[in-house]
Tab-separated table of C-alpha atoms in Angstrom:
chain	number	residue	atom	x	y	z
W	13	MET	CA	-17.959	3.557	136.201
W	14	PHE	CA	-18.267	0.585	138.572
W	15	GLU	CA	-17.818	2.891	141.553
W	16	THR	CA	-20.987	4.628	140.394
W	17	LEU	CA	-22.763	1.263	140.205
W	18	TYR	CA	-21.596	0.427	143.725
W	19	ARG	CA	-22.828	3.783	145.073
W	20	LEU	CA	-26.180	3.197	143.418
W	21	SER	CA	-26.405	-0.207	145.102
W	22	LEU	CA	-26.518	1.610	148.444
W	23	ALA	CA	-29.233	4.080	147.365
W	24	ARG	CA	-33.009	4.078	147.444
W	25	PHE	CA	-34.576	4.411	144.013
W	26	PRO	CA	-35.366	6.496	142.099
W	27	VAL	CA	-32.107	8.470	142.279
W	28	ASN	CA	-31.589	11.840	140.575
W	29	VAL	CA	-28.102	12.560	139.264
W	30	ALA	CA	-27.051	16.048	138.158
W	31	ASP	CA	-23.258	15.777	137.937
W	32	ARG	CA	-22.096	15.596	134.281
W	33	ARG	CA	-19.376	13.021	134.931
W	34	GLN	CA	-21.778	10.795	136.828
W	35	ILE	CA	-24.331	11.140	134.031
W	36	GLU	CA	-21.707	9.988	131.537
W	37	ASN	CA	-21.036	6.985	133.783
W	38	LEU	CA	-24.784	6.323	133.859
W	39	ARG	CA	-24.903	6.396	130.057
W	40	LYS	CA	-22.261	3.637	129.996
W	41	LEU	CA	-23.975	1.606	132.720
W	42	ASP	CA	-27.334	1.967	130.965
W	43	ALA	CA	-25.852	0.981	127.589
W	44	ALA	CA	-24.229	-2.079	129.204
W	45	GLY	CA	-27.584	-3.109	130.685
W	46	TYR	CA	-26.510	-2.671	134.323
W	47	VAL	CA	-29.023	0.027	135.248
W	48	ARG	CA	-32.347	1.376	134.035
W	49	ALA	CA	-32.200	5.135	133.778
W	50	PHE	CA	-33.903	8.060	132.109
W	51	ILE	CA	-31.149	10.301	130.764
W	52	PRO	CA	-32.390	13.383	128.925
W	53	PRO	CA	-30.314	14.348	125.893
W	54	PRO	CA	-28.114	17.422	126.235
W	55	HIS	CA	-29.606	20.543	124.671
W	56	VAL	CA	-28.534	24.060	123.726
W	57	ASP	CA	-30.041	26.636	126.034
W	58	CYS	CA	-31.205	30.142	125.085
W	59	ASP	CA	-27.713	31.506	125.795
W	60	ASP	CA	-26.178	29.045	123.295
W	61	CYS	CA	-24.641	26.926	126.061
W	62	MET	CA	-24.911	23.139	126.158
W	63	ARG	CA	-27.024	21.999	129.109
W	64	GLN	CA	-27.656	18.594	130.626
W	65	ASP	CA	-30.770	18.078	132.692
W	66	PRO	CA	-30.485	15.628	135.607
W	67	ALA	CA	-30.792	11.896	134.975
W	68	THR	CA	-33.076	9.606	136.963
W	69	VAL	CA	-31.906	6.108	137.834
W	70	LEU	CA	-34.873	3.782	138.217
W	71	GLY	CA	-32.933	0.777	139.464
W	72	ILE	CA	-30.178	-1.756	138.985
W	73	THR	CA	-30.857	-4.634	136.612
W	74	PRO	CA	-30.138	-8.298	137.432
W	75	GLN	CA	-27.005	-8.013	135.260
W	76	GLY	CA	-25.882	-5.038	137.341
W	77	TRP	CA	-26.431	-6.938	140.582
W	78	SER	CA	-24.519	-9.867	139.093
W	79	ILE	CA	-21.527	-7.630	138.338
W	80	LEU	CA	-21.670	-6.239	141.888
W	81	GLY	CA	-21.843	-9.771	143.270
W	82	ARG	CA	-18.623	-10.732	141.507
W	83	GLY	CA	-16.764	-8.298	143.696
W	84	SER	CA	-18.359	-9.651	146.860
W	85	ASN	CA	-19.600	-13.002	148.094
W	86	SER	CA	-22.378	-11.311	150.017
W	87	GLU	CA	-25.796	-12.830	149.374
W	88	ASN	CA	-27.302	-9.718	150.915
W	89	SER	CA	-26.394	-7.639	147.838
W	90	HIS	CA	-28.308	-10.091	145.635
W	91	ARG	CA	-31.332	-10.035	147.926
W	92	ARG	CA	-31.384	-6.245	147.921
W	93	GLY	CA	-31.357	-6.268	144.136
W	94	ARG	CA	-34.564	-8.169	143.712
W	95	GLY	CA	-37.458	-5.874	143.007
W	96	LEU	CA	-35.410	-2.686	142.843
W	97	ILE	CA	-35.463	-2.323	139.086
W	98	ASP	CA	-38.712	-0.395	139.267
W	99	GLY	CA	-37.924	1.450	142.479
W	100	PRO	CA	-38.541	0.729	146.175
């Protein structure tokens, strides 16, 4: 889960995520308050299969940047975090 948060810290927002495992990680990060994301609910398609549309990560919250900062003493990661909640 925190690897996903780290990867997001290197991205430009918004970020679209289609991989199911990554979307599940995003659900946890969003629930914990580390990211802001739009994650559509899974739905049953016309062929009776469960489908998951891609999620969109809008940004990392201050709490998310704080968690990332605990793993590094880099001030740069904190500076990058400011203003990214709502995108670039």
